C-alpha cells in the first residue's frame, strides 16, 4: 500500500464517525503542467477529515506541495507552494468521473491529491506581479534596468488613438 492509502474499516461500521489524518507522500511522479513541476524530491502533504456517510466515506481536506517553474516574462526561476482543497466521496461502486473507489475497506487518496494539485499549479507563473520581462530586441532583463536599445517604432495604426488620447488629456 502507498503512503496515501488509508484503512477506513473502523469508520465503515459506524455511520457518522469521523477521523482526521495527516499524510505525507515522499513524492508523486509526473506532477507537471506546462513547464510548472512539483520536483520528485518534494513531499506531498495531505490533511484530510474522513467521515462515514450512507454511501461510503466523505473525504474533506487539502493538499500542499512546493513547485518550480520559470517566470513567463523574464525566465527567472520561480518556486512557491500550491495548496488546493477538496471534498470527494469514496464509494464501493464508484461512478466514473463523479466519485472515487472504496476498495477492501481502504481509500487511496493519491489520485485525488494528484488531481487537486494539478488544478492548482500555475499555467503562467511570474517571479513577481510587476515583472517587466525581457527586451524583445536584445534580451536584456528589464527588471535589472533599462537596456540601450532604441525604442521600437510605433505602429502607425495607433496614430488615430494617440491623437484622441492627446485631445482628451488637454
Short mmCIF file of C-alpha atoms in Angstrom, two decimals:
data_model
loop_
_atom_site.label_atom_id
_atom_site.label_comp_id
_atom_site.label_asym_id
_atom_site.label_seq_id
_atom_site.Cartn_x
_atom_site.Cartn_y
_atom_site.Cartn_z
CA UNK A 1 0.00 0.00 0.00
CA UNK A 2 1.13 3.52 -0.80
CA UNK A 3 1.62 6.36 1.68
CA UNK A 4 -1.76 7.90 0.76
CA UNK A 5 -3.82 4.73 1.26
CA UNK A 6 -5.90 4.82 4.45
CA UNK A 7 -7.67 1.92 6.17
CA UNK A 8 -11.22 3.05 6.98
CA UNK A 9 -12.67 -0.22 8.33
CA UNK A 10 -13.37 1.40 11.72
CA UNK A 11 -15.38 4.19 10.05
CA UNK A 12 -17.44 1.99 7.74
CA UNK A 13 -19.19 0.23 10.59
CA UNK A 14 -20.15 3.42 12.47
CA UNK A 15 -22.12 5.86 10.32
CA UNK A 16 -21.27 9.46 11.20
CA UNK A 17 -17.89 8.52 12.67
CA UNK A 18 -15.00 10.85 11.80
CA UNK A 19 -11.24 10.73 11.79
CA UNK A 20 -8.54 13.23 10.90
CA UNK A 21 -5.38 12.13 9.07
CA UNK A 22 -2.17 13.96 8.22
CA UNK A 23 -0.32 12.12 5.49
CA UNK A 24 2.94 12.78 3.70
CA UNK A 25 3.86 11.13 0.42
CA UNK A 26 7.56 11.31 -0.47
CA UNK A 27 6.53 12.43 -3.98
CA UNK A 28 4.04 11.83 -6.77
CA UNK A 29 5.84 11.27 -10.08
CA UNK A 30 4.69 13.21 -13.11
CA UNK A 31 3.12 16.20 -11.38
CA UNK A 32 3.62 18.89 -14.02
CA UNK A 33 1.63 21.27 -16.16
CA UNK A 34 3.04 23.48 -18.97
CA UNK A 35 6.56 23.73 -17.52
CA UNK A 36 5.49 24.01 -13.88
CA UNK A 37 6.61 20.92 -11.97
CA UNK A 38 6.49 19.50 -8.47
CA UNK A 39 10.06 18.19 -8.18
CA UNK A 40 10.39 14.45 -7.47
CA UNK A 41 12.10 15.08 -4.10
CA UNK A 42 9.31 17.38 -2.81
CA UNK A 43 6.89 15.81 -0.32
CA UNK A 44 3.14 15.99 -0.86
CA UNK A 45 1.19 16.88 2.32
CA UNK A 46 -2.41 15.77 2.67
CA UNK A 47 -4.61 16.94 5.55
CA UNK A 48 -7.95 15.11 5.45
CA UNK A 49 -11.08 14.56 7.53
CA UNK A 50 -12.70 11.21 6.77
CA UNK A 51 -16.37 10.77 7.63
CA UNK A 52 -18.58 7.72 7.31
CA UNK A 53 -21.73 8.56 5.34
CA UNK A 54 -24.52 6.38 3.98
CA UNK A 55 -22.90 6.00 0.55
CA UNK A 56 -19.31 5.45 1.71
CA UNK A 57 -16.56 7.73 3.02
CA UNK A 58 -16.57 11.50 2.57
CA UNK A 59 -13.04 12.96 2.37
CA UNK A 60 -12.66 16.70 3.02
CA UNK A 61 -9.28 18.36 3.20
CA UNK A 62 -6.35 19.97 1.46
CA UNK A 63 -3.17 19.07 -0.40
CA UNK A 64 0.04 21.13 -0.44
CA UNK A 65 3.31 20.81 -2.33
CA UNK A 66 6.16 23.05 -3.48
CA UNK A 67 6.52 23.69 -7.22
CA UNK A 68 9.18 25.12 -9.55
CA UNK A 69 8.98 26.85 -12.90
CA UNK A 70 10.27 29.78 -14.96
CA UNK A 71 8.78 33.27 -14.93
CA UNK A 72 6.77 33.66 -18.13
CA UNK A 73 8.15 37.18 -18.69
CA UNK A 74 11.84 37.14 -17.65
CA UNK A 75 12.60 33.38 -17.47
CA UNK A 76 13.93 33.62 -13.89
CA UNK A 77 13.49 30.57 -11.66
CA UNK A 78 10.28 30.69 -9.62
CA UNK A 79 9.25 28.48 -6.70
CA UNK A 80 6.17 28.59 -4.49
CA UNK A 81 3.64 26.39 -2.75
CA UNK A 82 0.44 25.05 -4.31
CA UNK A 83 -2.48 24.44 -1.96
CA UNK A 84 -5.82 23.04 -3.03
CA UNK A 85 -8.92 21.96 -1.18
CA UNK A 86 -11.17 19.02 -1.91
CA UNK A 87 -14.38 17.30 -0.82
CA UNK A 88 -14.96 13.96 -2.51
CA UNK A 89 -16.92 10.78 -1.92
CA UNK A 90 -15.38 7.29 -1.92
CA UNK A 91 -17.94 4.56 -2.74
CA UNK A 92 -17.77 0.78 -3.15
CA UNK A 93 -19.34 1.20 -6.61
CA UNK A 94 -17.55 4.34 -7.81
CA UNK A 95 -19.19 6.30 -10.62
CA UNK A 96 -16.70 7.23 -13.34
CA UNK A 97 -15.73 10.89 -13.04
CA UNK A 98 -18.04 11.51 -10.08
CA UNK A 99 -16.76 9.50 -7.10
CA UNK A 100 -13.64 7.59 -6.12
CA UNK A 101 -13.45 3.84 -5.43
CA UNK A 102 -13.57 2.43 -1.89
CA UNK A 103 -11.72 -0.89 -2.12
CA UNK A 104 -11.31 -3.52 0.57
CA UNK A 105 -12.00 -1.01 3.38
CA UNK A 106 -9.29 1.35 2.08
CA UNK A 107 -9.37 4.75 0.38
CA UNK A 108 -6.50 5.70 -1.92
CA UNK A 109 -6.03 9.47 -1.75
CA UNK A 110 -3.25 9.56 -4.37
CA UNK A 111 -5.49 10.15 -7.43
CA UNK A 112 -7.42 12.81 -5.50
CA UNK A 113 -4.20 14.52 -4.34
CA UNK A 114 -2.78 14.40 -7.87
CA UNK A 115 -5.90 15.94 -9.46
CA UNK A 116 -6.18 18.62 -6.78
CA UNK A 117 -2.54 19.69 -7.19
CA UNK A 118 -2.67 19.69 -10.99
CA UNK A 119 -5.59 22.12 -10.82
CA UNK A 120 -3.61 24.43 -8.51
CA UNK A 121 -0.32 24.57 -10.43
CA UNK A 122 0.06 27.90 -12.26
CA UNK A 123 -0.04 27.83 -16.05
CA UNK A 124 1.95 31.06 -16.47
CA UNK A 125 3.84 31.89 -13.25
CA UNK A 126 5.50 35.24 -12.62
CA UNK A 127 8.55 35.94 -10.46
CA UNK A 128 6.57 38.94 -9.16
CA UNK A 129 3.45 40.75 -10.31
CA UNK A 130 5.36 43.80 -11.63
CA UNK A 131 7.92 41.78 -13.63
CA UNK A 132 8.97 43.81 -16.68
CA UNK A 133 10.26 40.85 -18.68
CA UNK A 134 12.98 40.79 -21.32
CA UNK A 135 13.75 43.34 -24.03
CA UNK A 136 12.35 41.91 -27.29
CA UNK A 137 15.34 43.30 -29.21
CA UNK A 138 18.44 42.48 -27.14
CA UNK A 139 17.06 40.10 -24.49
CA UNK A 140 18.20 42.19 -21.50
CA UNK A 141 16.34 41.62 -18.23
CA UNK A 142 14.33 44.83 -17.81
CA UNK A 143 13.92 44.14 -14.08
CA UNK A 144 17.63 44.95 -13.66
CA UNK A 145 17.38 48.22 -15.56
CA UNK A 146 16.66 49.68 -18.95
CA UNK A 147 18.54 48.39 -21.96
CA UNK A 148 20.28 50.59 -24.56
CA UNK A 149 18.08 49.58 -27.46
CA UNK A 150 16.21 52.28 -29.33
CA UNK A 151 12.51 52.20 -28.57
CA UNK A 152 10.65 50.24 -31.23
CA UNK A 153 8.92 52.23 -33.95
CA UNK A 154 5.34 52.97 -33.09
CA UNK A 155 2.85 51.07 -35.20
CA UNK A 156 1.17 53.70 -37.42
CA UNK A 157 -2.22 52.08 -36.86
CA UNK A 158 -2.19 53.56 -33.32
CA UNK A 159 -1.84 57.19 -34.51
CA UNK A 160 -5.58 57.90 -34.52
CA UNK A 161 -5.93 56.61 -30.96
CA UNK A 162 -2.83 58.56 -29.86
CA UNK A 163 -4.41 61.76 -31.21
CA UNK A 164 -7.68 61.00 -29.44
CA UNK A 165 -5.82 60.38 -26.17
CA UNK A 166 -3.94 63.66 -26.54
CA UNK A 167 -7.21 65.55 -27.14
CA UNK A 168 -8.81 64.01 -24.06
CA UNK A 169 -5.79 64.85 -21.89
CA UNK A 170 -5.88 68.58 -22.77
#
